[in-house]
JSON list of C-alpha atoms in Angstrom, two decimals:
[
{"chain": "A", "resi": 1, "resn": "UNK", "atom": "CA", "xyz": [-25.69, -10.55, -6.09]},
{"chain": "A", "resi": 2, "resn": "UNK", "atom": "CA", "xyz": [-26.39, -7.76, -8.58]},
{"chain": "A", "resi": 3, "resn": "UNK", "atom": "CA", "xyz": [-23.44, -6.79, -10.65]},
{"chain": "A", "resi": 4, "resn": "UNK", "atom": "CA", "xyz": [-23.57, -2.77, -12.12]},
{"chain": "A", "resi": 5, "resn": "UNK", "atom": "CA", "xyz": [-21.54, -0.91, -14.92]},
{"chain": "A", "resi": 6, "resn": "UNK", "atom": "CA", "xyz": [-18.50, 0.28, -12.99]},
{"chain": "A", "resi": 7, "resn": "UNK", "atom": "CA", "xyz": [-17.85, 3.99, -12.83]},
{"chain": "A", "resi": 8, "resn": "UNK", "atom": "CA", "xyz": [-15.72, 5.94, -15.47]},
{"chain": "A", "resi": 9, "resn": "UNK", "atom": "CA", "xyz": [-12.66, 6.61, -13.72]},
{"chain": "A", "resi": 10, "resn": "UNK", "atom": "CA", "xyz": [-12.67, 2.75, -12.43]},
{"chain": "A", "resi": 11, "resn": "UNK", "atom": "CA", "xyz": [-12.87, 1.86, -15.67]},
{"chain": "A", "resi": 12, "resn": "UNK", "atom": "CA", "xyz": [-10.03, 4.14, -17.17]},
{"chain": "A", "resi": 13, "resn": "UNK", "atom": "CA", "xyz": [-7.97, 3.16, -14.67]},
{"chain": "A", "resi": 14, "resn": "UNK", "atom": "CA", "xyz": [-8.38, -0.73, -15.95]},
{"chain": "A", "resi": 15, "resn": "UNK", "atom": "CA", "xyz": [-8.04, 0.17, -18.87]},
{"chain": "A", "resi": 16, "resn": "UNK", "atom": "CA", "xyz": [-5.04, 2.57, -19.11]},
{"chain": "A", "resi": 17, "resn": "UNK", "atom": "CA", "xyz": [-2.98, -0.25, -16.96]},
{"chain": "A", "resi": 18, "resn": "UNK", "atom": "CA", "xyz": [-4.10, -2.78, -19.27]},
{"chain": "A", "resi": 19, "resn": "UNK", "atom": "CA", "xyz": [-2.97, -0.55, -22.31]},
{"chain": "A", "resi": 20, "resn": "UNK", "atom": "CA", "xyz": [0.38, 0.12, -20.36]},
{"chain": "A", "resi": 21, "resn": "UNK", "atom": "CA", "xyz": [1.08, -3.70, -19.97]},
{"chain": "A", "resi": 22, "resn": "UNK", "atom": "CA", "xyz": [0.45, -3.99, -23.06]},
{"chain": "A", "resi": 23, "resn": "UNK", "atom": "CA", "xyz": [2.68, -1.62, -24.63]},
{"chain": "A", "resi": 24, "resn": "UNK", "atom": "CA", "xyz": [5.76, -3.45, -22.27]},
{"chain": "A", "resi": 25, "resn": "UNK", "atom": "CA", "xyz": [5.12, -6.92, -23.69]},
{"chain": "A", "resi": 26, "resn": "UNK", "atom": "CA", "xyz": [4.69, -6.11, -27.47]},
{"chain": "A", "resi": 27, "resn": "UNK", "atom": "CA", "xyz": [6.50, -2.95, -28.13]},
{"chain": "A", "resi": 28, "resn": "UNK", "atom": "CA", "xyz": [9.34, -3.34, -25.49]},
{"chain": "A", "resi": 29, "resn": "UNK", "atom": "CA", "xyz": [8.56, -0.12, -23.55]},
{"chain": "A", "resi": 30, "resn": "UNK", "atom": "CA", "xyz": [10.67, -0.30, -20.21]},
{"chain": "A", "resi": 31, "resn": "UNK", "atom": "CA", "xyz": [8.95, 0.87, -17.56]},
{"chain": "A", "resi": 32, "resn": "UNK", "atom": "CA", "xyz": [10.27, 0.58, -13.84]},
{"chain": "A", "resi": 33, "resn": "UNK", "atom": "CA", "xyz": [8.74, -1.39, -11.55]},
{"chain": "A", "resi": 34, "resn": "UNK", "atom": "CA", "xyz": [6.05, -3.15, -14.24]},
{"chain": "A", "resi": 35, "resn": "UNK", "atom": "CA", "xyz": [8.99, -4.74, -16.16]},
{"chain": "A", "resi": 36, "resn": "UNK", "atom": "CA", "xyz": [9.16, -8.57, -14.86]},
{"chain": "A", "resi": 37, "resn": "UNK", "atom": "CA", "xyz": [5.70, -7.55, -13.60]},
{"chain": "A", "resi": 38, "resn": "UNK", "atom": "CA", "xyz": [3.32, -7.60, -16.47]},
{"chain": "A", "resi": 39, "resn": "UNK", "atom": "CA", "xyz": [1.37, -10.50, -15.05]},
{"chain": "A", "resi": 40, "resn": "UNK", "atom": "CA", "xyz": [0.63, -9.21, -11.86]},
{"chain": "A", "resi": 41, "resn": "UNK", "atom": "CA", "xyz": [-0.10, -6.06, -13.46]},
{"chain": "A", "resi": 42, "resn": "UNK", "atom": "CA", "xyz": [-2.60, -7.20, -15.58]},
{"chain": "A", "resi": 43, "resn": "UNK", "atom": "CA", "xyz": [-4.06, -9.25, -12.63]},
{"chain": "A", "resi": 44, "resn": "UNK", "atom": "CA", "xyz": [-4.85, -6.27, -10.68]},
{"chain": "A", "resi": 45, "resn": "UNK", "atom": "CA", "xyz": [-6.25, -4.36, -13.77]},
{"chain": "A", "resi": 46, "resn": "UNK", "atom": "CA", "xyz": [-8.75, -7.11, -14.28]},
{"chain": "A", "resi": 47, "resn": "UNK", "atom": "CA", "xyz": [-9.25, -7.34, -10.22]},
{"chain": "A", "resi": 48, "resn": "UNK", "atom": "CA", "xyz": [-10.29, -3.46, -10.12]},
{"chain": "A", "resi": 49, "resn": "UNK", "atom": "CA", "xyz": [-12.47, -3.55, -13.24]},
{"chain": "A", "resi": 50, "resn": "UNK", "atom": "CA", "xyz": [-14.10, -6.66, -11.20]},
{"chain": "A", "resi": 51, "resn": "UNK", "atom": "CA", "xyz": [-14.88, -4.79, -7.92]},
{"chain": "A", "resi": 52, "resn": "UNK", "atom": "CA", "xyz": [-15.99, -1.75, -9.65]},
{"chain": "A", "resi": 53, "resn": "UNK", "atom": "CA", "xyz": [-18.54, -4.15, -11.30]},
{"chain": "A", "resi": 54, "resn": "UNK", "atom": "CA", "xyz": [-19.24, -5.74, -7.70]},
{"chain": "A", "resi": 55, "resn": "UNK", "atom": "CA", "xyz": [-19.19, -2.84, -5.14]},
{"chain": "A", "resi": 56, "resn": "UNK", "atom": "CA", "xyz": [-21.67, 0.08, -4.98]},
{"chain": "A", "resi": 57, "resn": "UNK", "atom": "CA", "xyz": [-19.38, 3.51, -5.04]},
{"chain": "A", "resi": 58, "resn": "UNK", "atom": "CA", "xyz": [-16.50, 2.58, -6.99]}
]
């Protein structure tokens, strides 16, 4: 299987959930529906920088 860069808005949308997560675990920020969630969040931040590296078009 060949892997690719992933496109730029798959990749900003990694990593501006990432950077969100983030900013709830150290810095307290209480955002609804993340809060409790950080894990799962970062999860699927990881999971769509993954596919964008795996499928053609994203």
């Amino acid at each position: 299987m060949g892997l690719k860069a992933p496109g730029i808005v798959t990749f900003m949308i990694s990593v501006i959930l990432t950077v969100v997560v983030l900013m709830s675990q150290w810095f307290g920020a209480n955002i609804p529906g993340l809060t409790g969630n950080e894990a799962w969040a970062l999860l699927a931040s990881y999971l769509i920088l993954m596919l964008g590296c795996m499928v053609r078009g994203m």
